[in-house]
Short mmCIF file of C-alpha atoms and ligand atoms in Angstrom, two decimals:
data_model
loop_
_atom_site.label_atom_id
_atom_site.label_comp_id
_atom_site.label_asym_id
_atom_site.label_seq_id
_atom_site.Cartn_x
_atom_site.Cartn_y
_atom_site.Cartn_z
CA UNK Q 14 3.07 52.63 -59.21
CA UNK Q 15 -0.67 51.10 -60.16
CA UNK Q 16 -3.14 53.62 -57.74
CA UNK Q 17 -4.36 51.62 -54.93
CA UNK Q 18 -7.52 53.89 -54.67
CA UNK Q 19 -10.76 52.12 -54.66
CA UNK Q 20 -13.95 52.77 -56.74
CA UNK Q 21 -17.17 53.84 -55.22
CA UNK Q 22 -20.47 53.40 -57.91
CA UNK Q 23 -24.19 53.56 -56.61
CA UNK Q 24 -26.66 52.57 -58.70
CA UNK Q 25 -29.84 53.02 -57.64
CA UNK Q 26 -33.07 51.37 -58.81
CA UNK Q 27 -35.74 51.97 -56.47
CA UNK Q 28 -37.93 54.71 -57.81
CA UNK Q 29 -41.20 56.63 -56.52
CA UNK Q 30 -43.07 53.88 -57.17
CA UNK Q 31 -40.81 51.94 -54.12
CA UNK Q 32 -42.92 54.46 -51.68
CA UNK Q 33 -46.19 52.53 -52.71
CA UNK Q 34 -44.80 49.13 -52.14
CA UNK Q 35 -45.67 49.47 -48.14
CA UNK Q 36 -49.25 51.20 -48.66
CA UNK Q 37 -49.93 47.72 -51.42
CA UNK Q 38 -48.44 45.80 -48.46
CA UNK Q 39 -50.56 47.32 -46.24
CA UNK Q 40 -53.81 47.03 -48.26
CA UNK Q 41 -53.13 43.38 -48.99
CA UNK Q 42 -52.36 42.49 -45.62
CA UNK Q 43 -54.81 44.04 -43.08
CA UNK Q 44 -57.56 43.46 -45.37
CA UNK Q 45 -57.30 39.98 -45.02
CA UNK Q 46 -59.16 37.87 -42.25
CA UNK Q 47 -55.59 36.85 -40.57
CA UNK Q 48 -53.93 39.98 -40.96
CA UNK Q 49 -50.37 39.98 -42.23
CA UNK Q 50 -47.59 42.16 -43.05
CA UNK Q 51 -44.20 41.94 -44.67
CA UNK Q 52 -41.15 41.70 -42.13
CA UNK Q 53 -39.04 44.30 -44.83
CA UNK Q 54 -41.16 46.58 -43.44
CA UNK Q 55 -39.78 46.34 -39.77
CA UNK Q 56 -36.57 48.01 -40.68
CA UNK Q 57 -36.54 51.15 -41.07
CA UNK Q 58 -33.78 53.84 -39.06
CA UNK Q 59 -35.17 52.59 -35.56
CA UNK Q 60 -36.08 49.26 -37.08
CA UNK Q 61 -32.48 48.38 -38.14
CA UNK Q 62 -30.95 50.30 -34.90
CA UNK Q 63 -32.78 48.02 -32.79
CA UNK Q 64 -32.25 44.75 -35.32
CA UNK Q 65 -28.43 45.42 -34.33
CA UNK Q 66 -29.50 45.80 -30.83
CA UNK Q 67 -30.96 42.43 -30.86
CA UNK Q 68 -27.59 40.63 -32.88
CA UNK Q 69 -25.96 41.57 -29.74
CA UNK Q 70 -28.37 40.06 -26.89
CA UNK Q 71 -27.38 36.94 -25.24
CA UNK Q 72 -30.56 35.19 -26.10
CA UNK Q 73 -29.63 35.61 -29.53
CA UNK Q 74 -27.12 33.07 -30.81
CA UNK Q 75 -27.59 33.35 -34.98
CA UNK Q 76 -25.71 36.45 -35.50
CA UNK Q 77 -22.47 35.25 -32.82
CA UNK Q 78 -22.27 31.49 -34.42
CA UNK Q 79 -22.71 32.49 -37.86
CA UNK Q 80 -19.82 34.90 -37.19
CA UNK Q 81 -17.68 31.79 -35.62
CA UNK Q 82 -18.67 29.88 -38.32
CA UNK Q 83 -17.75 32.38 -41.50
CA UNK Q 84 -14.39 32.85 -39.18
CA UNK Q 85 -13.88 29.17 -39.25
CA UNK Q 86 -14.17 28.44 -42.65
CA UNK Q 87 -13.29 31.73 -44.69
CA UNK Q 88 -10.26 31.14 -45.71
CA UNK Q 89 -11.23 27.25 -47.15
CA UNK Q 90 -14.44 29.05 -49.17
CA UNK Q 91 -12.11 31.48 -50.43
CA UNK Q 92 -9.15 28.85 -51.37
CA UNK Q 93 -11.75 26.45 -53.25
CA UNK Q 94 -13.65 28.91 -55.21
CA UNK Q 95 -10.66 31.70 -55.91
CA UNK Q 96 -13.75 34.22 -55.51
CA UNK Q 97 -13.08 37.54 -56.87
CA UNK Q 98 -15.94 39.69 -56.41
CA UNK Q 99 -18.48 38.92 -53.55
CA UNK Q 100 -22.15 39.62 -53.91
CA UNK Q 101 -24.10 40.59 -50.81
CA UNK Q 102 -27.92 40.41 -50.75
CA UNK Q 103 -29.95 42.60 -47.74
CA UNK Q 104 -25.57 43.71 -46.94
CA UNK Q 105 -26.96 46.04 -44.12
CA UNK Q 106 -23.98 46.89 -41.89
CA UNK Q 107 -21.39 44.28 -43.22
CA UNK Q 108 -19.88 42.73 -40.25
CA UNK Q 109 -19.32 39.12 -41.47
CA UNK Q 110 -18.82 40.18 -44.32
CA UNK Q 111 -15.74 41.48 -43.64
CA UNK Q 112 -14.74 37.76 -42.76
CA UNK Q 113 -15.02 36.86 -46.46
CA UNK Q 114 -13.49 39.94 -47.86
CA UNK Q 115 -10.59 39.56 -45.17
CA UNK Q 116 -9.69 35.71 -46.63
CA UNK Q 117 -9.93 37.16 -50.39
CA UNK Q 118 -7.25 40.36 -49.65
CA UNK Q 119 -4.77 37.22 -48.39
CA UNK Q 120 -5.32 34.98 -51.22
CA UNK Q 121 -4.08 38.10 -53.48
CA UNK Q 122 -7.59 37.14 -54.87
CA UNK Q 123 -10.22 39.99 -53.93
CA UNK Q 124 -11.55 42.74 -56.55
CA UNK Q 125 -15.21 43.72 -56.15
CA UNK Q 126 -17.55 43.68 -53.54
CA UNK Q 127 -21.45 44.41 -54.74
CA UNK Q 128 -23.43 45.02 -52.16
CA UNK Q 129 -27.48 45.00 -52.88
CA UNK Q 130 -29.86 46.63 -49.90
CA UNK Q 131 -32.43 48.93 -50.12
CA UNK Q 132 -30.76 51.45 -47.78
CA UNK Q 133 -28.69 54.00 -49.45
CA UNK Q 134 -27.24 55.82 -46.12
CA UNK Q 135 -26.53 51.88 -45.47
CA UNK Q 136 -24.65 51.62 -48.92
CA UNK Q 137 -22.73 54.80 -49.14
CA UNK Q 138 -21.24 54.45 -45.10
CA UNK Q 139 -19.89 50.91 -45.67
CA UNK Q 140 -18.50 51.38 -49.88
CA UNK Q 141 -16.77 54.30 -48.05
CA UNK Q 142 -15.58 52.25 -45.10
CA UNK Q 143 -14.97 49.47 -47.34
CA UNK Q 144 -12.47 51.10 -49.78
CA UNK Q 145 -10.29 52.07 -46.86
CA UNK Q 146 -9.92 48.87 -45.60
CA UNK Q 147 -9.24 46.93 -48.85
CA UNK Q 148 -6.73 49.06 -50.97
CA UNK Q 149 -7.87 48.80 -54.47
CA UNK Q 150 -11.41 47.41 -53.68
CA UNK Q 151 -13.91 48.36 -56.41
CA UNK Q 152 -17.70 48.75 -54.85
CA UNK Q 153 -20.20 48.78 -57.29
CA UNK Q 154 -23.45 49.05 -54.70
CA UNK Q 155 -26.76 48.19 -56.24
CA UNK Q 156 -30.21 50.00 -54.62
CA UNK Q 157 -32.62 48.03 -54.51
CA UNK Q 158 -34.55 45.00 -52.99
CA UNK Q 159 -33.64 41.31 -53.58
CA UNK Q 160 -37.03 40.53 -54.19
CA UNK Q 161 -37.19 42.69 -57.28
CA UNK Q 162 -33.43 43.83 -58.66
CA UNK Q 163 -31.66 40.65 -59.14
CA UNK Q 164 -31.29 41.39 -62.47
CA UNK Q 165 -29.83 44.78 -61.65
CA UNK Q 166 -26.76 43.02 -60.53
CA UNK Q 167 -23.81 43.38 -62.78
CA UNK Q 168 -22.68 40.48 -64.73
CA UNK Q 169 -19.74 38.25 -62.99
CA UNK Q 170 -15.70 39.70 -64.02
CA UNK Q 171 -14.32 36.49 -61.87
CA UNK Q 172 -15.58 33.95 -59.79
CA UNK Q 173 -17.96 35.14 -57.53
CA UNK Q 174 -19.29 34.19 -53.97
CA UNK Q 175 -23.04 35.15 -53.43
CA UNK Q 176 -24.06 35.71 -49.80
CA UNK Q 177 -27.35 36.01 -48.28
CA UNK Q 178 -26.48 35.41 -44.91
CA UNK Q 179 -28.21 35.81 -41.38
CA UNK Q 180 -30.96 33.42 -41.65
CA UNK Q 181 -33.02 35.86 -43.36
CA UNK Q 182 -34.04 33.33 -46.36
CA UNK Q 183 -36.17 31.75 -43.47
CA UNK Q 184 -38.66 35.11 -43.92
CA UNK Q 185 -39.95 33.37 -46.80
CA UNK Q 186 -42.60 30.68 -47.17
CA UNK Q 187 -41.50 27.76 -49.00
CA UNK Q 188 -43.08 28.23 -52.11
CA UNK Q 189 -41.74 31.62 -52.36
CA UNK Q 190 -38.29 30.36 -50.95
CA UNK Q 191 -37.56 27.97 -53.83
CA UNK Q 192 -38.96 30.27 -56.00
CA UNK Q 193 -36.18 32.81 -55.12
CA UNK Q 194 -33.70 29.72 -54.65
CA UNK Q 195 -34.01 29.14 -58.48
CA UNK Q 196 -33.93 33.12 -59.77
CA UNK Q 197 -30.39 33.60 -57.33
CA UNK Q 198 -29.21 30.22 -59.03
CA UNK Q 199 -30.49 31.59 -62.45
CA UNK Q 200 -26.76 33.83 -61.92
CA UNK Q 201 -24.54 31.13 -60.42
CA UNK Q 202 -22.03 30.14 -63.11
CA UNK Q 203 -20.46 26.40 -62.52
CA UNK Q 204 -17.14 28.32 -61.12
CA UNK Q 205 -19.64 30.58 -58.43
CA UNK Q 206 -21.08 29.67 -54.95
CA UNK Q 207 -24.01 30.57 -53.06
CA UNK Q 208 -23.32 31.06 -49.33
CA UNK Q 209 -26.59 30.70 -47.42
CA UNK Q 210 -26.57 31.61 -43.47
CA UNK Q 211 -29.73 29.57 -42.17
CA UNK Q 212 -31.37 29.36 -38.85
CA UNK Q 213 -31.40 25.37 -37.89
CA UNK Q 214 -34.32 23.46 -36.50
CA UNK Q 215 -33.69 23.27 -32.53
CA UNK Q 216 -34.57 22.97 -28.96
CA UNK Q 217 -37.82 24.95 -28.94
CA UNK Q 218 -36.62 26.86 -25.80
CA UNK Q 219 -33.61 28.01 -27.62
CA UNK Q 220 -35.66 29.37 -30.52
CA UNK Q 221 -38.54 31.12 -28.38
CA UNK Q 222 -35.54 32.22 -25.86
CA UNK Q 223 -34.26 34.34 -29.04
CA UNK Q 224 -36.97 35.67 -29.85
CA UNK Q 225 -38.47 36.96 -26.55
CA UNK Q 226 -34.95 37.89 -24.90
CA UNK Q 227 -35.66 39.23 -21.10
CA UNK Q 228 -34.81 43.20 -22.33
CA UNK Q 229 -37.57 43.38 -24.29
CA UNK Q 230 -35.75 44.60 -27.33
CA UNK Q 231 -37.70 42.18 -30.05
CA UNK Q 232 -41.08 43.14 -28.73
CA UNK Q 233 -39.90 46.75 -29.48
CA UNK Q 234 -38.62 46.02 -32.81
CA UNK Q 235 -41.78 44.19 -33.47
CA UNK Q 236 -43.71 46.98 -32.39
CA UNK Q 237 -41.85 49.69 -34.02
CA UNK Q 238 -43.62 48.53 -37.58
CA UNK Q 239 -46.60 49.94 -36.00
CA UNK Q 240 -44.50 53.32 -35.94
CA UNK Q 241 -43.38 52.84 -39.47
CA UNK Q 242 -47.28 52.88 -40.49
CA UNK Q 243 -48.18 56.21 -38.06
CA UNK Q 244 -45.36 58.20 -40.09
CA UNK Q 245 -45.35 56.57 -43.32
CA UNK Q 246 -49.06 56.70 -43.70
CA UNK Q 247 -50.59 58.84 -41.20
CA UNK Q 248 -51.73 55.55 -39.19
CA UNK Q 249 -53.04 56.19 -35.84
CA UNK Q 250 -51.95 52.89 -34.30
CA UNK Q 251 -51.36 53.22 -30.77
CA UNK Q 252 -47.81 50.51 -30.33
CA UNK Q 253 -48.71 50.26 -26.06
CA UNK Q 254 -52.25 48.88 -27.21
CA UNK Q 255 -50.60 45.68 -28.91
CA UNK Q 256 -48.09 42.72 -27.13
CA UNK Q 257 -45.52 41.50 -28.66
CA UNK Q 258 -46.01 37.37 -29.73
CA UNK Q 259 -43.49 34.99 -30.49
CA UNK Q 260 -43.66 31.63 -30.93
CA UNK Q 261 -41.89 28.37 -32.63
CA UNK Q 262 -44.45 25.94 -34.71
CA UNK Q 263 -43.44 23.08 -34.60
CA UNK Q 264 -44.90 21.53 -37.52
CA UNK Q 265 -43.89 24.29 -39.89
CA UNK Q 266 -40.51 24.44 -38.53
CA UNK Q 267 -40.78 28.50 -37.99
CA UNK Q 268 -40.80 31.40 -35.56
CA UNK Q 269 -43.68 33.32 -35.84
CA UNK Q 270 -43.82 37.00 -34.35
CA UNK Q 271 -47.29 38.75 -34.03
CA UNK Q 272 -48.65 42.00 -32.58
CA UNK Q 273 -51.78 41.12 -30.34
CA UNK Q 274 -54.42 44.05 -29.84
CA UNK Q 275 -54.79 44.47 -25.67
CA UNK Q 276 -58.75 45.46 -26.45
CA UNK Q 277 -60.49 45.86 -29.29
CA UNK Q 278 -59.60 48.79 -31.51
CA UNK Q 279 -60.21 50.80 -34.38
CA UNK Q 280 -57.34 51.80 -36.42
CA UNK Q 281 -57.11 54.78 -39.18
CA UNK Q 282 -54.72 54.42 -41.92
CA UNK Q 283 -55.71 57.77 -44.02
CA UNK Q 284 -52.90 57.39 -46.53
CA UNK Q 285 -54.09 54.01 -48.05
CA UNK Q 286 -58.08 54.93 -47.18
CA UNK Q 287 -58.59 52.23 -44.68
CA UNK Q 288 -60.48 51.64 -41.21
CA UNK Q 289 -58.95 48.81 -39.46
CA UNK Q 290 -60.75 47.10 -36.81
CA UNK Q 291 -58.97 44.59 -34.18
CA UNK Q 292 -60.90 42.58 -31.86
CA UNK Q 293 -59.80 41.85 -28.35
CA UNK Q 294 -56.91 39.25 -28.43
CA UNK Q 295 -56.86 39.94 -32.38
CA UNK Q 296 -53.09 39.31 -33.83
CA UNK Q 297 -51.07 40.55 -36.76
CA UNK Q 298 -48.70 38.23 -37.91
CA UNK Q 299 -45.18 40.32 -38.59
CA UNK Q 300 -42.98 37.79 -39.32
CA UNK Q 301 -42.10 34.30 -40.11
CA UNK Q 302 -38.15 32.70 -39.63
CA UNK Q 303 -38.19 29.64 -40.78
CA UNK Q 304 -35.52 27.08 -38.98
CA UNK Q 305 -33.78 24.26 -41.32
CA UNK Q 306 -32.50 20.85 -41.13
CA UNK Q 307 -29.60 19.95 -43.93
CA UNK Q 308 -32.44 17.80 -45.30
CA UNK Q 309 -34.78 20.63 -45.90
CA UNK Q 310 -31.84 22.58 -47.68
CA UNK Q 311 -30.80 19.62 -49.49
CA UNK Q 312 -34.16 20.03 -50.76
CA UNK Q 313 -34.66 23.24 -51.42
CA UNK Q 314 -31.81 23.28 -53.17
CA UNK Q 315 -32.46 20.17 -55.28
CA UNK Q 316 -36.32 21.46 -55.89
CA UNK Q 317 -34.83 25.26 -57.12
CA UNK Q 318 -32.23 23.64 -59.67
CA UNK Q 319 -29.34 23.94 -57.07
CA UNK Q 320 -26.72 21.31 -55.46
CA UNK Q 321 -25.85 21.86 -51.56
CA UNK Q 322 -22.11 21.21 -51.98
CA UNK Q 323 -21.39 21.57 -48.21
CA UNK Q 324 -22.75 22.34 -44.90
CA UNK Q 325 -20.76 24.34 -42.11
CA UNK Q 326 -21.85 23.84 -38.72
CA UNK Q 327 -20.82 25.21 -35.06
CA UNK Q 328 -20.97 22.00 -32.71
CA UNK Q 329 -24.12 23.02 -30.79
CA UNK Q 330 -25.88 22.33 -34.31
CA UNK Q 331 -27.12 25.87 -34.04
CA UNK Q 332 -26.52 27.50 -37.05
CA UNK Q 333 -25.33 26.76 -40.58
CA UNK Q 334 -23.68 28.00 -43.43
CA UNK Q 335 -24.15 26.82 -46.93
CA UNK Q 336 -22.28 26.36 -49.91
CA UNK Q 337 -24.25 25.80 -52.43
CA UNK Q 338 -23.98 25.48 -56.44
CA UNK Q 339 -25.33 24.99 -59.65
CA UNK Q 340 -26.61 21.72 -60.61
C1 LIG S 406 -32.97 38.97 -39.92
C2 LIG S 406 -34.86 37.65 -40.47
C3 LIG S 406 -32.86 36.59 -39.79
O1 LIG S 406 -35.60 35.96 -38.19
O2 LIG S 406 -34.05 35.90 -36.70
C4 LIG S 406 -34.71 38.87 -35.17
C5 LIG S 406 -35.03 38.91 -37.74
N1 LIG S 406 -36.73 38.85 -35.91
N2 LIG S 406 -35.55 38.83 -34.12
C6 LIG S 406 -34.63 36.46 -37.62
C7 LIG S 406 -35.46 38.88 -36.31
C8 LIG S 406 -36.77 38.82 -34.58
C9 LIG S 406 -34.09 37.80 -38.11
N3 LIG S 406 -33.71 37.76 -39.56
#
């Protein structure tokens, strides 16, 4: 009999240089008259604990409908594309994932799953979890961040489903959004799919509702990147002196969260050199999740060299999934 054991390889490709990206970060974006940093930088051990935290909170419907979605409509994806080998960007803990994988063991169709994320203790625990639960299952897990490793992805065997899913490709502006758009699509063969989870345009109560849930879980994992600065580069930022912000703008069509000093303050960040001075009221923008109408995909996707092929919906409108080729 054929062995049914999986195969586990890591590759990694974030090197020393990776421990500079946050002190660049950092330089670039409290030096800057509206200070700004990078959401990546939010998730670190406590960062991610509390990111699951927040998947689970009432308030928060993207993670529960995009799961009811993917559950709807797995098996259909799966059927029309014969996928192969799924490709997951940011895979943190792969929950919904498991949807996809689930419809490709029963078409007889699954193979590889290639997860991308910059965590390795992420990586290793869910390859290992992974080739228990799919007999056979190769897992070729790539370190690294989707901004920069792309290209570090191995080349297709079959046809492959590429999923980015949460919402998270609202965290980029739209410049930089269809300028990502186009380098995923540069690796989309006419027989592969993009699947791309986005937050959709909505009731501003919803939105703000999600974002400043009533246990105060978001305002600590907005906080906590305060926390990643103290240990990561000796910052003395004191988390208690800053309130957490979150807001929807209407006219950009995006959640904004900010940190917003109590009283003025003077911040030392010795590993990058800097004095940071706050004044009273003062915010630091932390994040922006951009919400989208099928329009604004349609697009996106048109603008990046891509086709939206379809768009899977719950029936509140909330969230979407979507399938999206090349052009
Ligand atoms: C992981 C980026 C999709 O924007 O909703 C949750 C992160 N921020 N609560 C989002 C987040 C505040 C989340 N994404």
């Amino acid at each position: 009999m054929k062995a049914t054991a999986g195969t586990i390889t890591i590759e990694s490709h974030l090197g020393p240089a990776d421990d500079r990206s946050l002190a660049y970060d950092v330089l670039d974006g409290l030096t800057r008259p509206f200070k700004e940093l990078p959401p990546k930088h939010l998730y670190d051990t406590e960062g991610s604990r509390l990111f699951e935290a927040i998947c689970r909170l009432p308030e928060y419907y993207p993670t529960r409908t995009e799961r009811a979605i993917l559950a709807e409509h797995s098996g259909a994806i799966v059927a029309a594309t014969g996928a192969s080998e799924l490709v997951e960007l940011g895979s943190g803990v792969p929950t919904k994932t498991r949807l996809l994988l689930d419809a490709m063991r029963d078409a007889g169709s699954l193979d590889r799953y290639l997860p991308l994320d910059v965590s390795e203790t992420v990586l290793r625990a869910s390859a290992e979890h992974l080739v228990e639960a799919y007999p056979g299952l190769r897992v070729h897990g790539v370190l690294g961040d989707f901004e920069r490793h792309l290209d570090a992805i191995p080349a297709a065997d079959g046809p492959r489903l590429l999923v980015f899913l949460g919402g998270t490709i609202g965290n980029f502006t739209p410049g930089s959004r269809r300028r990502f758009l186009r380098a995923l699509g540069r690796g989309l063969r006419a027989q592969d799919r993009l699947l791309l989870g986005v937050d959709l345009v909505k009731d501003p109560a919803v939105i703000e509702a999600a974002y400043n849930d009533s246990a105060g879980i978001t305002a600590a994992f907005n906080r906590n990147i305060l926390s990643v600065l103290n240990r990561e580069l000796g910052a003395d930022f004191d988390p208690d002196a800053f309130e957490h912000v979150a807001f929807y703008d209407r006219h950009r069509e995006w959640v904004e969260m900010r940190l917003r000093a109590h009283a003025p303050q003077v911040v030392s960040i010795p590993g990058v050199g800097l004095t940071v001075h706050f004044a009273h009221r003062e915010e630091l923008r932390t994040e922006i999740s951009a919400k989208f109408t099928r329009e604004r995909i349609e697009a996106d996707a048109a603008g990046s060299g891509l086709r939206l092929e379809s768009f899977l919906t719950d029936e509140d409108r909330l969230f979407g999934v979507c399938v999206i080729a090349s052009s």
